[in-house]
Short mmCIF file of C-alpha atoms and ligand atoms in Angstrom, two decimals:
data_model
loop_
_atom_site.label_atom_id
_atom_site.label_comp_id
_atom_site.label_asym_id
_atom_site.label_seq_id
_atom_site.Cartn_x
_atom_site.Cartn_y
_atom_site.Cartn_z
CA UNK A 198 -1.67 11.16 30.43
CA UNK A 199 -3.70 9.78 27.61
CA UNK A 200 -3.99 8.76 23.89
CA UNK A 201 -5.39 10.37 20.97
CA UNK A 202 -6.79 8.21 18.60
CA UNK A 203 -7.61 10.34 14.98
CA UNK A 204 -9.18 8.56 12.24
CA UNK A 205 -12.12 9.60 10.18
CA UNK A 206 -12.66 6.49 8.11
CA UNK A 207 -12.75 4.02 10.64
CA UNK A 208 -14.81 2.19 13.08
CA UNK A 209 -14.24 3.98 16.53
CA UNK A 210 -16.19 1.16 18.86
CA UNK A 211 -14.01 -1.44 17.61
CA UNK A 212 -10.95 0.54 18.92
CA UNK A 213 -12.45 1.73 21.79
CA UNK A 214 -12.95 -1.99 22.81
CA UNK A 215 -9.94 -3.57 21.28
CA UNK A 216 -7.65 -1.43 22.74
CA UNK A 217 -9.28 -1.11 26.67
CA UNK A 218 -8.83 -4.66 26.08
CA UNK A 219 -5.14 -5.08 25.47
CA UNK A 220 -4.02 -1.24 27.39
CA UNK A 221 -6.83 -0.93 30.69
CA UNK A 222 -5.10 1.42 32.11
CA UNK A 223 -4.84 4.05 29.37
CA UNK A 224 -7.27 7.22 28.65
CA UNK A 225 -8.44 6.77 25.64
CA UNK A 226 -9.31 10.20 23.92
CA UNK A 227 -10.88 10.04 20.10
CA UNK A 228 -11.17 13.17 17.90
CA UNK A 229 -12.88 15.47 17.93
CA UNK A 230 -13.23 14.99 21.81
CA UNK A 231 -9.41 15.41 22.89
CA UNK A 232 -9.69 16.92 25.89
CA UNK A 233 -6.41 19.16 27.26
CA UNK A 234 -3.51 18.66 24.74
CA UNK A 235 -1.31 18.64 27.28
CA UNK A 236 -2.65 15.51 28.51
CA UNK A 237 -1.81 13.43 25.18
CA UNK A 238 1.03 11.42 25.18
CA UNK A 239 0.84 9.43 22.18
CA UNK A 240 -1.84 9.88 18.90
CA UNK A 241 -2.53 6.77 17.21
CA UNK A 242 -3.43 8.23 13.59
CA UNK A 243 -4.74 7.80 10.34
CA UNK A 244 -4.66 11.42 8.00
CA UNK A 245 -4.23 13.70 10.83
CA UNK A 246 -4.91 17.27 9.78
CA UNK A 247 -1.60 19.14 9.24
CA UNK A 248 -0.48 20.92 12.61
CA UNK A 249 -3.13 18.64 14.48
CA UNK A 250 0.31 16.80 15.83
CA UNK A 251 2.43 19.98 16.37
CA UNK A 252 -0.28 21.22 18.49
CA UNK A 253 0.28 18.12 21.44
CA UNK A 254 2.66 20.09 23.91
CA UNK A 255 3.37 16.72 25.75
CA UNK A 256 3.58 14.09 22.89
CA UNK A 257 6.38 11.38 23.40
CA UNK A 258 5.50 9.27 20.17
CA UNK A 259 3.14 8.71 16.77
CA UNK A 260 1.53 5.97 16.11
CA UNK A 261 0.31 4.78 12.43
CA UNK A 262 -2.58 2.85 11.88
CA UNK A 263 -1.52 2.03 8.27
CA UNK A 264 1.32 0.36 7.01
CA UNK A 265 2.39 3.97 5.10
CA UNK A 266 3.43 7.07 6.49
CA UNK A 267 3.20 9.34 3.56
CA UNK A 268 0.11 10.84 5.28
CA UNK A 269 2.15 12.00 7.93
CA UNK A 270 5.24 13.07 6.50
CA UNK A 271 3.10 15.43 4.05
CA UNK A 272 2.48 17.61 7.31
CA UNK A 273 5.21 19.79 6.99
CA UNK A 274 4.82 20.91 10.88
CA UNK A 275 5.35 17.10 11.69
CA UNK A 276 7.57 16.63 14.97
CA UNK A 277 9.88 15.23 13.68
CA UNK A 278 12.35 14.53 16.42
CA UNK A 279 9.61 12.11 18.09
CA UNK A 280 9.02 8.54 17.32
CA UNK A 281 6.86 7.80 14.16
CA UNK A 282 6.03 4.20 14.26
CA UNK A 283 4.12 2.54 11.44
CA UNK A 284 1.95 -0.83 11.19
CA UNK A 285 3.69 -3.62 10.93
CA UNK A 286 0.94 -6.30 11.14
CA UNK A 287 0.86 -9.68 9.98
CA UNK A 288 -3.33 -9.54 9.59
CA UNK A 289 -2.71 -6.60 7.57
CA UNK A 290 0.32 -8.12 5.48
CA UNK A 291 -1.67 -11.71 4.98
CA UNK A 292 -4.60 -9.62 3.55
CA UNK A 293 -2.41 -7.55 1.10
CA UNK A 294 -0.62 -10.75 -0.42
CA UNK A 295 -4.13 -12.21 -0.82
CA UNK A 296 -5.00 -9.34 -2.72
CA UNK A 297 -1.89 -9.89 -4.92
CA UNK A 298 -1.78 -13.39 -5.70
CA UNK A 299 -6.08 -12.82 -6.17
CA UNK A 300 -5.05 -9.90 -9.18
CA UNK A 301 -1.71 -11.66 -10.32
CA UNK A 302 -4.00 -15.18 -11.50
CA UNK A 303 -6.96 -12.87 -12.43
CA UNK A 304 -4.66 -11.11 -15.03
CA UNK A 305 -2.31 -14.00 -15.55
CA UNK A 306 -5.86 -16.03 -17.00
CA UNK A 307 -7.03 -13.09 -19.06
CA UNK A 308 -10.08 -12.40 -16.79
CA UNK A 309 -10.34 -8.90 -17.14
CA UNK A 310 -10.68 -9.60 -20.85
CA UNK A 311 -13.42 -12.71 -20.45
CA UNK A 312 -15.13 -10.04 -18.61
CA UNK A 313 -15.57 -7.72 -21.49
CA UNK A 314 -15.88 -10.78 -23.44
CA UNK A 315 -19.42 -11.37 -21.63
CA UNK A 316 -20.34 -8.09 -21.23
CA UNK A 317 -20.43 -8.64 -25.10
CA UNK A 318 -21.27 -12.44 -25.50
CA UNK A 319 -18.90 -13.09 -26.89
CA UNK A 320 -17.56 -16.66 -26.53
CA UNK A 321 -13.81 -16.57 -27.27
CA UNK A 322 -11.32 -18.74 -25.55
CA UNK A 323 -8.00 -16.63 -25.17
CA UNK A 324 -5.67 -19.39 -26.18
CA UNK A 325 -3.23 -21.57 -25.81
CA UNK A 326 -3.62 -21.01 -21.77
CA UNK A 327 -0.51 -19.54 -20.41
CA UNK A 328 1.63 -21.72 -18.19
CA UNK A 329 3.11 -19.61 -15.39
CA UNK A 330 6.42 -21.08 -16.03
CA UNK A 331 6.61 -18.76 -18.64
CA UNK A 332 4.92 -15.57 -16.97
CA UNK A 333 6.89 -12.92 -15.32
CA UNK A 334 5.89 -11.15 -12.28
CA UNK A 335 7.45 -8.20 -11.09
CA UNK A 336 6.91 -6.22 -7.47
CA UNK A 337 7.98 -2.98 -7.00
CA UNK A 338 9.00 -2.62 -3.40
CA UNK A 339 10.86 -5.38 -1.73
CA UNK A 340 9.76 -4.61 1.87
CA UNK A 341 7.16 -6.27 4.39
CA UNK A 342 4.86 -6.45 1.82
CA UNK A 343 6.21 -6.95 -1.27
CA UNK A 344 8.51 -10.51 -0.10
CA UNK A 345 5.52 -11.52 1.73
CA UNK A 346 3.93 -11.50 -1.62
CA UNK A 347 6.58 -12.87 -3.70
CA UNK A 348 6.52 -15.62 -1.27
CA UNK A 349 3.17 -16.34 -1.62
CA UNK A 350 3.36 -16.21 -5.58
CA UNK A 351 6.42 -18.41 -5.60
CA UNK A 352 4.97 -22.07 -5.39
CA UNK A 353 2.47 -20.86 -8.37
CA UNK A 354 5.72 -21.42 -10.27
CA UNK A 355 5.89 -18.08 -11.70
CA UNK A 356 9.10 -16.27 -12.97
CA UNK A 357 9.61 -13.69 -10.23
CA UNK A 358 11.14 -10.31 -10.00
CA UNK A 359 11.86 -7.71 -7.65
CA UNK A 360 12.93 -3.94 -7.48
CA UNK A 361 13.70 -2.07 -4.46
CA UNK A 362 16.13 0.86 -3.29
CA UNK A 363 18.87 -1.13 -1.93
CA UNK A 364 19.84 -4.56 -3.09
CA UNK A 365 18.43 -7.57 -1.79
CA UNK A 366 19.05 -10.97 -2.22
CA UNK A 367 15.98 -12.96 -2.21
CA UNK A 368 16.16 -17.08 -3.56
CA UNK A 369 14.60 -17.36 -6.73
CA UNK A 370 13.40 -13.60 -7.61
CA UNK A 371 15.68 -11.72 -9.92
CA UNK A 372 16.07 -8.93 -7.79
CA UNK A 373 16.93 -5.57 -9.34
CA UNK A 374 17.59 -1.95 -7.70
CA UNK A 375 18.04 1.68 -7.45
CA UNK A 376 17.26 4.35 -10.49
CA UNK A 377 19.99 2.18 -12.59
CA UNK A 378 18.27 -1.15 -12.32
CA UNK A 379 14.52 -0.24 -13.14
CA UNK A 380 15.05 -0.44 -16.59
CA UNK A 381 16.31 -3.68 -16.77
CA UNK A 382 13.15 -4.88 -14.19
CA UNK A 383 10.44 -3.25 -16.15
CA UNK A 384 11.33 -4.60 -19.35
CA UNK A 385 10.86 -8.02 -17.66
CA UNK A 386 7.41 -7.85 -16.17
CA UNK A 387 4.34 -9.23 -17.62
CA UNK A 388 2.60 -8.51 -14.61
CA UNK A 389 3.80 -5.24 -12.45
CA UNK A 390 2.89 -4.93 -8.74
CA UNK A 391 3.68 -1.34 -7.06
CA UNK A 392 3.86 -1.84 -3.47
CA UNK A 393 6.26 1.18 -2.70
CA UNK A 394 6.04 3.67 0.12
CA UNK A 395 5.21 6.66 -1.26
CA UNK A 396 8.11 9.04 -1.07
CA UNK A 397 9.38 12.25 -3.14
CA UNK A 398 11.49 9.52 -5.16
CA UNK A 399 8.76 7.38 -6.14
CA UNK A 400 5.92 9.85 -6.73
CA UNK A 401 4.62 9.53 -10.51
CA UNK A 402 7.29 6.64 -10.67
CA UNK A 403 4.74 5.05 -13.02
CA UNK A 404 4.77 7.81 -16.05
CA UNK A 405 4.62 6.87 -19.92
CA UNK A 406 8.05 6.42 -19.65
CA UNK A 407 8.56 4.01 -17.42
CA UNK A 408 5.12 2.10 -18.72
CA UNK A 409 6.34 2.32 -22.44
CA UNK A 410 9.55 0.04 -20.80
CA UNK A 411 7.13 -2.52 -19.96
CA UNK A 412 6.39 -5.55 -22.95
CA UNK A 413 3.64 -4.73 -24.76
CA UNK A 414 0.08 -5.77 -23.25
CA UNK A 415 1.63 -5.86 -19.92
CA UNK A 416 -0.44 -5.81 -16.40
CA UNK A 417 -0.30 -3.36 -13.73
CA UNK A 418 -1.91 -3.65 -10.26
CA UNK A 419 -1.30 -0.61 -8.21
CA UNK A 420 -1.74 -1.56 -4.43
CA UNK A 421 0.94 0.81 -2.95
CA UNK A 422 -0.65 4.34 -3.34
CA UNK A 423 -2.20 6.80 -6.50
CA UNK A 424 0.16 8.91 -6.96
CA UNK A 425 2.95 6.67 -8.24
CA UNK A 426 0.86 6.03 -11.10
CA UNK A 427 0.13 9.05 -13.37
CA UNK A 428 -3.45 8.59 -14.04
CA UNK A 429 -3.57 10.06 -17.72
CA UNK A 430 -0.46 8.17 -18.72
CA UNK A 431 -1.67 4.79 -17.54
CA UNK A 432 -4.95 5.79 -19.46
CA UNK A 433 -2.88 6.52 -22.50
CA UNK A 434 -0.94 2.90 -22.35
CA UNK A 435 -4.14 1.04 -22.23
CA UNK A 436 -6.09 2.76 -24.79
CA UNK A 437 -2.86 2.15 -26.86
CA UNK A 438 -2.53 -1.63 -26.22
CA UNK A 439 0.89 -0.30 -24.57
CA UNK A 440 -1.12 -1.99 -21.44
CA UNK A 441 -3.73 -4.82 -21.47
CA UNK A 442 -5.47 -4.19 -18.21
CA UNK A 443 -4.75 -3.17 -14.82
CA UNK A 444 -5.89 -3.14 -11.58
CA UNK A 445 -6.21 0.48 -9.36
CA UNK A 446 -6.81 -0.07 -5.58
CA UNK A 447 -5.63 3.02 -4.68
CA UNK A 448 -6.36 6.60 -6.16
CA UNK A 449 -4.48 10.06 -6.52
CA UNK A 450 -8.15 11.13 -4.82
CA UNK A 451 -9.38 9.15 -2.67
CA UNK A 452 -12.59 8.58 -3.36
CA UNK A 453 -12.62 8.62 -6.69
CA UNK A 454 -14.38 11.28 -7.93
CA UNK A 455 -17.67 9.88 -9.91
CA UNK A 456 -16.64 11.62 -13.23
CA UNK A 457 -12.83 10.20 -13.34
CA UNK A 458 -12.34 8.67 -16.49
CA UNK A 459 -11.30 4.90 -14.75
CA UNK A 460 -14.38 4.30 -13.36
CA UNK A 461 -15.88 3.66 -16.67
CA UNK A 462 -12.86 2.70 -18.75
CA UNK A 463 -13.10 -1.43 -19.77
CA UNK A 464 -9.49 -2.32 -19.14
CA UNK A 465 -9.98 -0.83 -15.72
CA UNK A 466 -10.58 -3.21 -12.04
CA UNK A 467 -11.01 -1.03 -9.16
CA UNK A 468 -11.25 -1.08 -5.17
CA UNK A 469 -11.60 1.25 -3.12
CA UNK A 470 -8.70 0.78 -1.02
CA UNK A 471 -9.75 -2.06 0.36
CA UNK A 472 -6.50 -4.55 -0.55
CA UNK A 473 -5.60 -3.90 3.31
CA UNK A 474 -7.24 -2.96 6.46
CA UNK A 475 -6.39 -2.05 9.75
CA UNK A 476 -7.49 -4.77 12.27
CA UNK A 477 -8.44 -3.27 15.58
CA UNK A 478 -7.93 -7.00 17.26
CA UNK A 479 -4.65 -7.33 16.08
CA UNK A 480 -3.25 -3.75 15.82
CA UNK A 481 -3.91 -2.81 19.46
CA UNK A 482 -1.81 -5.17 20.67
CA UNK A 483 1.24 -4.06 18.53
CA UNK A 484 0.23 -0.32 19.42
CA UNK A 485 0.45 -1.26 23.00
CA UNK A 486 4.02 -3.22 22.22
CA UNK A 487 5.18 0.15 20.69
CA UNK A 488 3.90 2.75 23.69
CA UNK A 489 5.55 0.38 25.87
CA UNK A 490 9.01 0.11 23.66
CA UNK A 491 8.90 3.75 23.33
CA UNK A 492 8.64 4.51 27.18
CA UNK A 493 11.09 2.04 28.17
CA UNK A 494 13.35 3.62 26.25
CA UNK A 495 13.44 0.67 23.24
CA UNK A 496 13.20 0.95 19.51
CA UNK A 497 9.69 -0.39 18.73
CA UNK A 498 8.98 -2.47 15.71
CA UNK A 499 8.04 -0.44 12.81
CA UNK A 500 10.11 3.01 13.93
CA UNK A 501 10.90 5.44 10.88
CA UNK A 502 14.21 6.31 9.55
CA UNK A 503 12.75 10.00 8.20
CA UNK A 504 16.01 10.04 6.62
CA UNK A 505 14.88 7.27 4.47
CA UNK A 506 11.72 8.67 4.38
CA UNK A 507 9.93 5.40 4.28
P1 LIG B 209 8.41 -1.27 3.50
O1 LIG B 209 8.96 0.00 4.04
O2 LIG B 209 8.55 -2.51 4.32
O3 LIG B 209 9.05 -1.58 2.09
C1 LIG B 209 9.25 -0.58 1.14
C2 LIG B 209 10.03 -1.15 -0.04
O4 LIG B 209 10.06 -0.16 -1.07
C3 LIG B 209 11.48 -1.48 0.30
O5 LIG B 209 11.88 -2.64 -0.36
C4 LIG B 209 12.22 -0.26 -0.24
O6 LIG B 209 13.57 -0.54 -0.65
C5 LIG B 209 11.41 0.07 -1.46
N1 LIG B 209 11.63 1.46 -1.85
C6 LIG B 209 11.41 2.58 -1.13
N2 LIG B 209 11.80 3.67 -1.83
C7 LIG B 209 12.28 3.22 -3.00
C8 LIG B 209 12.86 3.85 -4.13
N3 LIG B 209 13.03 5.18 -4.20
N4 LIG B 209 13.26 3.08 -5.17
C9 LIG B 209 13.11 1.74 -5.11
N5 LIG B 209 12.57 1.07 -4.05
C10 LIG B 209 12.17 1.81 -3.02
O7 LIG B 209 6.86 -1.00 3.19
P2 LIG B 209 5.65 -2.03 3.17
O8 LIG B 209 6.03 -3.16 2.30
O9 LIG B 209 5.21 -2.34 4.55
O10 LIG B 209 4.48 -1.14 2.54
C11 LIG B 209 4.58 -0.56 1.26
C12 LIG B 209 3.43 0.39 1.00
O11 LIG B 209 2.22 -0.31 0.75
C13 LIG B 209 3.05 1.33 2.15
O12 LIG B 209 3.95 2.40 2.27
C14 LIG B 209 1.66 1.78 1.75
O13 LIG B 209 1.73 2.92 0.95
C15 LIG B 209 1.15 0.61 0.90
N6 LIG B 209 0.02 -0.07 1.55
C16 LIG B 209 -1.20 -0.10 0.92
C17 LIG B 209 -2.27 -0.74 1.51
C18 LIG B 209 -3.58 -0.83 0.81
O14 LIG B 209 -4.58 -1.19 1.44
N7 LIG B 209 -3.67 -0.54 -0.46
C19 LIG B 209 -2.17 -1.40 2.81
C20 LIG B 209 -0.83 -1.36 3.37
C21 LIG B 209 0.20 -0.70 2.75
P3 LIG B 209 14.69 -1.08 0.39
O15 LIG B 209 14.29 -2.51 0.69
O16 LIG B 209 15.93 -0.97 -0.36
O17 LIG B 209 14.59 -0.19 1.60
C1 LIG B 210 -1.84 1.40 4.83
C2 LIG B 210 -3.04 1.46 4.01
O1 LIG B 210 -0.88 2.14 4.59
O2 LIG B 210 -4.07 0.85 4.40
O3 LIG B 210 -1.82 0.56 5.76
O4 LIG B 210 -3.06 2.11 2.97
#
């Protein structure tokens, strides 16, 4: 038996090494060069092409190499009844908090707007400077991710907030949830962070609705995935003031097409998905914990309820 490893945007040497390294005795088999598909067991997979999955007769599991599984459950012939398993990896979590608590102080000390201020020389302290006691910081998504962030922007001393599906209980973050709750959450975030799955119930979450509920000259950074954000509305917000700037790491199209009107707009920051990345070194090894769970019959770390959907 064997594994098939699809992914078009990453390095394949680095996985070929990393995981001979931590599985020796496995076949490794990387798109487009597959081989039988009766031979694969499990398909370690980023974007898969729908049906690509359906099509492995012998297939006992799925593997994600992202934290998200919205690129999988979009494949309506998905099997379903397998395993899916999704990334769960602390390299990968450590890098998205950095990435947080990185856009969090860049908005929370107006640097977006210094950096229009020197595009135009313009020397204009933006003052008094704010103390974070009295900022509020709000993350959508109360899951690996977002606590690992909230704990990482605690000792900053902001005021921190948190929405999620469920309720949680998390010391010091106002935690909020469900449909009933995001009102109340939104209307207390200076700076927003979206780091929800992507689901039918939280696509276009971020509409001019929901934005308008923010205070005025609010922050978004968008690190969870495009389409919770509707592009025009967010556009809308900041050319109304509505918003003050935000920060886009992660696009309805991915890559941004060259004409889209955020690449040029000045309250705009944008990477190119790039908050997060999969880290053959450390993933392997957590691939090769799941394979194993899933043989021997355990639940591996990271299985999806698709009844959740998350
Ligand atoms: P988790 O599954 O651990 O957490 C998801 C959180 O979102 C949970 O708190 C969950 O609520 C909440 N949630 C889900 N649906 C809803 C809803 N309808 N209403 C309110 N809250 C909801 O995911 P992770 O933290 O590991 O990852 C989050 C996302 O980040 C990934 O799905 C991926 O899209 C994105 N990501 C982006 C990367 C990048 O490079 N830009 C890198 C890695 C991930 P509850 O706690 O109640 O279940
Ligand atoms: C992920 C991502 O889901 O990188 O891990 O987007």
């Amino acid at each position: 038996m064997a594994l098939l490893f699809y992914s078009l945007s990453d390095s394949q040497p680095d996985w070929t090494s990393a995981i001979a390294k931590v599985m020796p005795g496995e076949r490794l088999r990387i798109w487009p060069d597959v081989g039988p598909l009766d031979d694969i067991e499990f398909a370690i997979v980023w974007k898969p092409p729908p049906g690509l999955l359906a099509s492995l007769p012998n297939l006992k599991g799925i593997l994600s190499l992202g934290a998200g599984i919205d690129h999988l459950v979009s494949d309506p012939q998905l099997p379903r009844h397998l395993p899916l398993v999704r990334l769960i990896d602390p390299s990968l979590t450590a890098q998205m908090s950095e990435y947080v608590v990185m856009n969090v102080l860049r908005h929370h000390r107006f640097m977006p707007q210094y950096a229009r201020q020197q595009a135009a020389l313009l020397w204009q302290p933006i003052l008094p400077p704010p103390l974070t006691a009295e900022r509020r910081v709000g993350v959508m998504g109360l899951g690996v991710l977002g606590r690992d962030a909230l704990a990482k922007l605690a000792p900053f001393g902001f005021q921190l907030r948190g929405w999620s599906r469920t309720a949680h209980n998390i010391p010091s973050v106002a935690c909020f949830h469900g449909a009933s709750g995001l009102s109340d959450f939104l209307a207390g975030c200076d700076i927003l962070v979206c780091l929800l799955p992507l689901s039918t119930e939280t696509r276009g979450i971020l509409d001019a609705k929901r934005l308008a509920l923010l205070p005025e000259g609010a922050c978004l950074i968008n690190a969870a995935r495009g389409a919770h954000v509707i592009a025009t509305d967010l556009i809308a917000a900041l050319d109304s003031g509505q918003l003050a700037a935000t920060t886009l790491d992660v696009f309805d199209s991915e890559p941004l097409p060259a004409d889209h009107p955020m690449w040029r707009h000045p309250a705009v920051t944008i990477t190119p998905h790039a908050a997060g990345w999969t880290i053959p070194e450390t993933a392997a090894g957590l691939m090769a914990a799941s394979i194993a769970a899933i043989r021997e019959g355990r639940k591996p770390v990271g299985l999806v309820d698709l009844s959740v959907g998350y």
